[in-house]
mmCIF file of C-alpha atoms in Angstrom:
data_model
loop_
_atom_site.group_PDB
_atom_site.id
_atom_site.type_symbol
_atom_site.label_atom_id
_atom_site.label_comp_id
_atom_site.label_asym_id
_atom_site.label_seq_id
_atom_site.Cartn_x
_atom_site.Cartn_y
_atom_site.Cartn_z
ATOM 1 C CA MET A 1 86.833 146.315 -108.218
ATOM 2 C CA SER A 2 83.701 146.193 -110.216
ATOM 3 C CA LYS A 3 82.043 142.927 -110.967
ATOM 4 C CA LYS A 4 82.080 141.932 -114.663
ATOM 5 C CA ASP A 5 78.871 141.002 -116.386
ATOM 6 C CA SER A 6 78.814 137.216 -116.665
ATOM 7 C CA LYS A 7 75.968 137.090 -119.143
ATOM 8 C CA VAL A 8 76.862 134.981 -122.164
ATOM 9 C CA SER A 9 75.055 135.424 -125.427
ATOM 10 C CA GLU A 10 75.230 133.290 -128.515
ATOM 11 C CA PRO A 11 76.625 134.855 -131.665
ATOM 12 C CA ALA A 12 74.037 135.875 -134.240
ATOM 13 C CA VAL A 13 75.327 133.241 -136.659
ATOM 14 C CA ALA A 14 74.553 130.409 -134.282
ATOM 15 C CA SER A 15 70.888 131.327 -134.042
ATOM 16 C CA SER A 16 70.399 131.142 -137.783
ATOM 17 C CA TYR A 17 72.443 127.982 -138.302
ATOM 18 C CA GLY A 18 70.485 125.320 -140.135
ATOM 19 C CA LYS A 19 67.735 127.694 -141.216
ATOM 20 C CA ALA A 20 68.158 128.052 -144.939
ATOM 21 C CA ALA A 21 67.098 131.401 -146.318
ATOM 22 C CA PHE A 22 65.951 129.620 -149.462
ATOM 23 C CA SER A 23 64.243 126.252 -149.233
ATOM 24 C CA VAL A 24 62.669 124.338 -152.104
ATOM 25 C CA ASP A 25 59.283 125.374 -150.699
ATOM 26 C CA SER A 26 60.167 129.065 -150.668
ATOM 27 C CA ILE A 27 61.828 128.969 -154.086
ATOM 28 C CA LEU A 28 58.659 127.473 -155.599
ATOM 29 C CA ASN A 29 56.368 129.723 -153.566
ATOM 30 C CA MET A 30 54.738 126.832 -151.684
ATOM 31 C CA GLU A 31 53.786 126.582 -148.027
ATOM 32 C CA LYS A 32 56.553 125.465 -145.682
ATOM 33 C CA GLY A 33 56.876 121.682 -145.516
ATOM 34 C CA HIS A 34 54.839 121.099 -148.681
ATOM 35 C CA PHE A 35 57.533 118.949 -150.289
ATOM 36 C CA ASP A 36 58.624 117.083 -147.140
ATOM 37 C CA GLU A 37 56.714 113.890 -147.877
ATOM 38 C CA PRO A 38 57.487 111.903 -151.054
ATOM 39 C CA LEU A 39 53.822 111.067 -151.706
ATOM 40 C CA SER A 40 52.933 114.735 -151.356
ATOM 41 C CA ARG A 41 55.559 115.523 -154.010
ATOM 42 C CA VAL A 42 54.141 112.842 -156.324
ATOM 43 C CA GLU A 43 50.644 114.289 -156.003
ATOM 44 C CA THR A 44 51.906 117.845 -156.509
ATOM 45 C CA PHE A 45 53.800 116.827 -159.666
ATOM 46 C CA ARG A 46 50.750 114.998 -161.034
ATOM 47 C CA VAL A 47 48.495 117.993 -160.436
ATOM 48 C CA GLY A 48 51.231 120.286 -161.763
ATOM 49 C CA LEU A 49 52.968 123.338 -160.410
ATOM 50 C CA GLY A 50 51.376 126.640 -161.316
ATOM 51 C CA LYS A 51 52.650 129.757 -163.019
ATOM 52 C CA ASP A 52 53.348 131.381 -159.629
ATOM 53 C CA ALA A 53 55.817 128.583 -158.778
ATOM 54 C CA PHE A 54 57.562 129.128 -162.118
ATOM 55 C CA GLU A 55 57.735 132.908 -161.661
ATOM 56 C CA SER A 56 59.144 132.463 -158.156
ATOM 57 C CA LEU A 57 61.773 130.016 -159.488
ATOM 58 C CA LYS A 58 62.626 132.471 -162.259
ATOM 59 C CA ALA A 59 63.056 135.320 -159.758
ATOM 60 C CA VAL A 60 65.341 133.336 -157.452
ATOM 61 C CA THR A 61 67.488 131.821 -160.201
ATOM 62 C CA GLY A 62 67.765 135.046 -162.167
ATOM 63 C CA LEU A 63 67.465 132.997 -165.369
ATOM 64 C CA ASP A 64 65.572 134.250 -168.404
ATOM 65 C CA TYR A 65 62.617 132.555 -170.128
ATOM 66 C CA ASN A 66 64.808 130.996 -172.824
ATOM 67 C CA THR A 67 67.195 129.349 -170.360
ATOM 68 C CA LEU A 68 64.400 128.042 -168.148
ATOM 69 C CA ALA A 69 62.402 126.878 -171.165
ATOM 70 C CA ALA A 70 65.398 124.873 -172.392
ATOM 71 C CA ALA A 71 65.824 123.393 -168.903
ATOM 72 C CA LEU A 72 62.157 122.357 -168.828
ATOM 73 C CA GLY A 73 62.175 121.067 -172.398
ATOM 74 C CA ILE A 74 59.579 123.462 -173.835
ATOM 75 C CA SER A 75 59.635 126.626 -175.913
ATOM 76 C CA SER A 76 59.845 130.040 -174.274
ATOM 77 C CA LYS A 77 56.540 131.035 -175.945
ATOM 78 C CA THR A 78 54.817 128.012 -174.402
ATOM 79 C CA ILE A 79 56.302 128.754 -171.005
ATOM 80 C CA GLN A 80 54.841 132.258 -171.093
ATOM 81 C CA ARG A 81 51.353 130.919 -171.921
ATOM 82 C CA LYS A 82 51.303 128.020 -169.419
ATOM 83 C CA GLU A 83 49.207 128.374 -166.287
ATOM 84 C CA VAL A 84 49.829 124.837 -164.957
ATOM 85 C CA PHE A 85 52.878 122.778 -165.859
ATOM 86 C CA ASP A 86 52.698 119.070 -166.635
ATOM 87 C CA THR A 87 54.196 116.318 -164.483
ATOM 88 C CA ILE A 88 57.635 116.226 -166.119
ATOM 89 C CA GLN A 89 58.009 120.000 -166.127
ATOM 90 C CA SER A 90 56.861 120.198 -162.493
ATOM 91 C CA GLU A 91 59.417 117.566 -161.481
ATOM 92 C CA LYS A 92 62.121 119.449 -163.341
ATOM 93 C CA MET A 93 61.157 122.710 -161.605
ATOM 94 C CA PHE A 94 61.422 120.895 -158.263
ATOM 95 C CA GLU A 95 64.873 119.509 -159.162
ATOM 96 C CA LEU A 96 66.071 122.978 -160.190
ATOM 97 C CA ALA A 97 64.709 124.482 -156.973
ATOM 98 C CA GLU A 98 66.466 121.744 -155.009
ATOM 99 C CA LEU A 99 69.773 122.507 -156.746
ATOM 100 C CA TYR A 100 69.380 126.228 -156.096
ATOM 101 C CA ALA A 101 68.456 125.669 -152.430
ATOM 102 C CA ILE A 102 71.629 123.600 -151.930
ATOM 103 C CA GLY A 103 73.780 126.037 -153.899
ATOM 104 C CA ILE A 104 72.454 129.172 -152.236
ATOM 105 C CA ALA A 105 72.929 127.623 -148.792
ATOM 106 C CA TYR A 106 76.618 127.099 -149.602
ATOM 107 C CA PHE A 107 77.551 130.076 -151.823
ATOM 108 C CA GLY A 108 74.855 132.655 -151.080
ATOM 109 C CA LEU A 109 72.457 133.863 -153.778
ATOM 110 C CA GLU A 110 74.805 135.980 -155.880
ATOM 111 C CA GLY A 111 77.765 133.650 -155.324
ATOM 112 C CA PHE A 112 75.769 130.681 -156.583
ATOM 113 C CA ARG A 113 74.548 132.587 -159.636
ATOM 114 C CA ARG A 114 78.195 133.375 -160.479
ATOM 115 C CA TRP A 115 79.216 129.737 -159.849
ATOM 116 C CA MET A 116 76.549 128.570 -162.300
ATOM 117 C CA GLU A 117 78.013 130.821 -165.028
ATOM 118 C CA ARG A 118 81.687 129.891 -164.604
ATOM 119 C CA PRO A 119 83.243 126.905 -166.443
ATOM 120 C CA LEU A 120 84.433 124.292 -163.949
ATOM 121 C CA PHE A 121 87.453 122.066 -164.473
ATOM 122 C CA SER A 122 85.830 119.276 -162.455
ATOM 123 C CA ILE A 123 82.993 118.937 -164.974
ATOM 124 C CA GLY A 124 85.038 119.101 -168.137
ATOM 125 C CA ASN A 125 85.244 122.902 -168.312
ATOM 126 C CA CYS A 126 81.472 123.117 -168.820
ATOM 127 C CA ARG A 127 79.382 125.836 -167.294
ATOM 128 C CA PRO A 128 76.997 124.392 -164.696
ATOM 129 C CA LEU A 129 74.118 126.164 -166.493
ATOM 130 C CA ASP A 130 74.819 123.972 -169.534
ATOM 131 C CA LEU A 131 73.887 120.881 -167.483
ATOM 132 C CA ILE A 132 70.510 121.922 -166.058
ATOM 133 C CA ASP A 133 68.442 120.527 -168.932
ATOM 134 C CA VAL A 134 69.125 116.894 -167.922
ATOM 135 C CA SER A 135 68.389 115.260 -164.552
ATOM 136 C CA GLU A 136 71.802 113.614 -164.490
ATOM 137 C CA GLY A 137 73.379 117.047 -165.023
ATOM 138 C CA LEU A 138 71.517 118.337 -161.963
ATOM 139 C CA ASN A 139 72.774 115.336 -159.985
ATOM 140 C CA ILE A 140 76.350 116.084 -161.069
ATOM 141 C CA LEU A 141 76.003 119.695 -159.917
ATOM 142 C CA LYS A 142 74.539 118.670 -156.548
ATOM 143 C CA SER A 143 77.448 116.258 -156.096
ATOM 144 C CA GLU A 144 79.950 119.016 -156.921
ATOM 145 C CA ILE A 145 78.446 121.293 -154.278
ATOM 146 C CA MET A 146 78.462 118.491 -151.708
ATOM 147 C CA ARG A 147 82.118 117.818 -152.460
ATOM 148 C CA LEU A 148 82.893 121.477 -151.872
ATOM 149 C CA GLN A 149 80.888 121.472 -148.633
ATOM 150 C CA HIS A 150 82.929 118.542 -147.369
ATOM 151 C CA GLY A 151 86.272 119.869 -148.573
ATOM 152 C CA ILE A 152 86.900 117.062 -151.012
ATOM 153 C CA ALA A 153 89.603 118.112 -153.463
ATOM 154 C CA ILE A 154 88.988 117.515 -157.115
#
């Protein structure tokens, strides 16, 4: 009888567990760990996120200028001219990136984009995209994803 190989290897999934493909840092094109500390976030928001952070957010979300402009509370013409965003707009970009990082981790990129387009019974048959212009709307969407992650029925 031949001796069987007793080498055990971990499945590929296990090695990537906990390593999100999209983090807030990567979505906003910032160095890894940039947003880890609250005071670092405050300073970043005060200085303002740049156009490259916006363009990276736009690429990941797949949203057009008009939709993102409405979410940030400015016109699409202004958004195209801006090089550095003000404090409120920078915070809003961070909140959107946070939502997308959570959503993509659960649904995958394309799955989350589809989820954002589909009316949901649990939020009054609204499309999630219709809630991204208000911070409380973003909080509602994050809560919905967390409920799904934990298997809480609606």
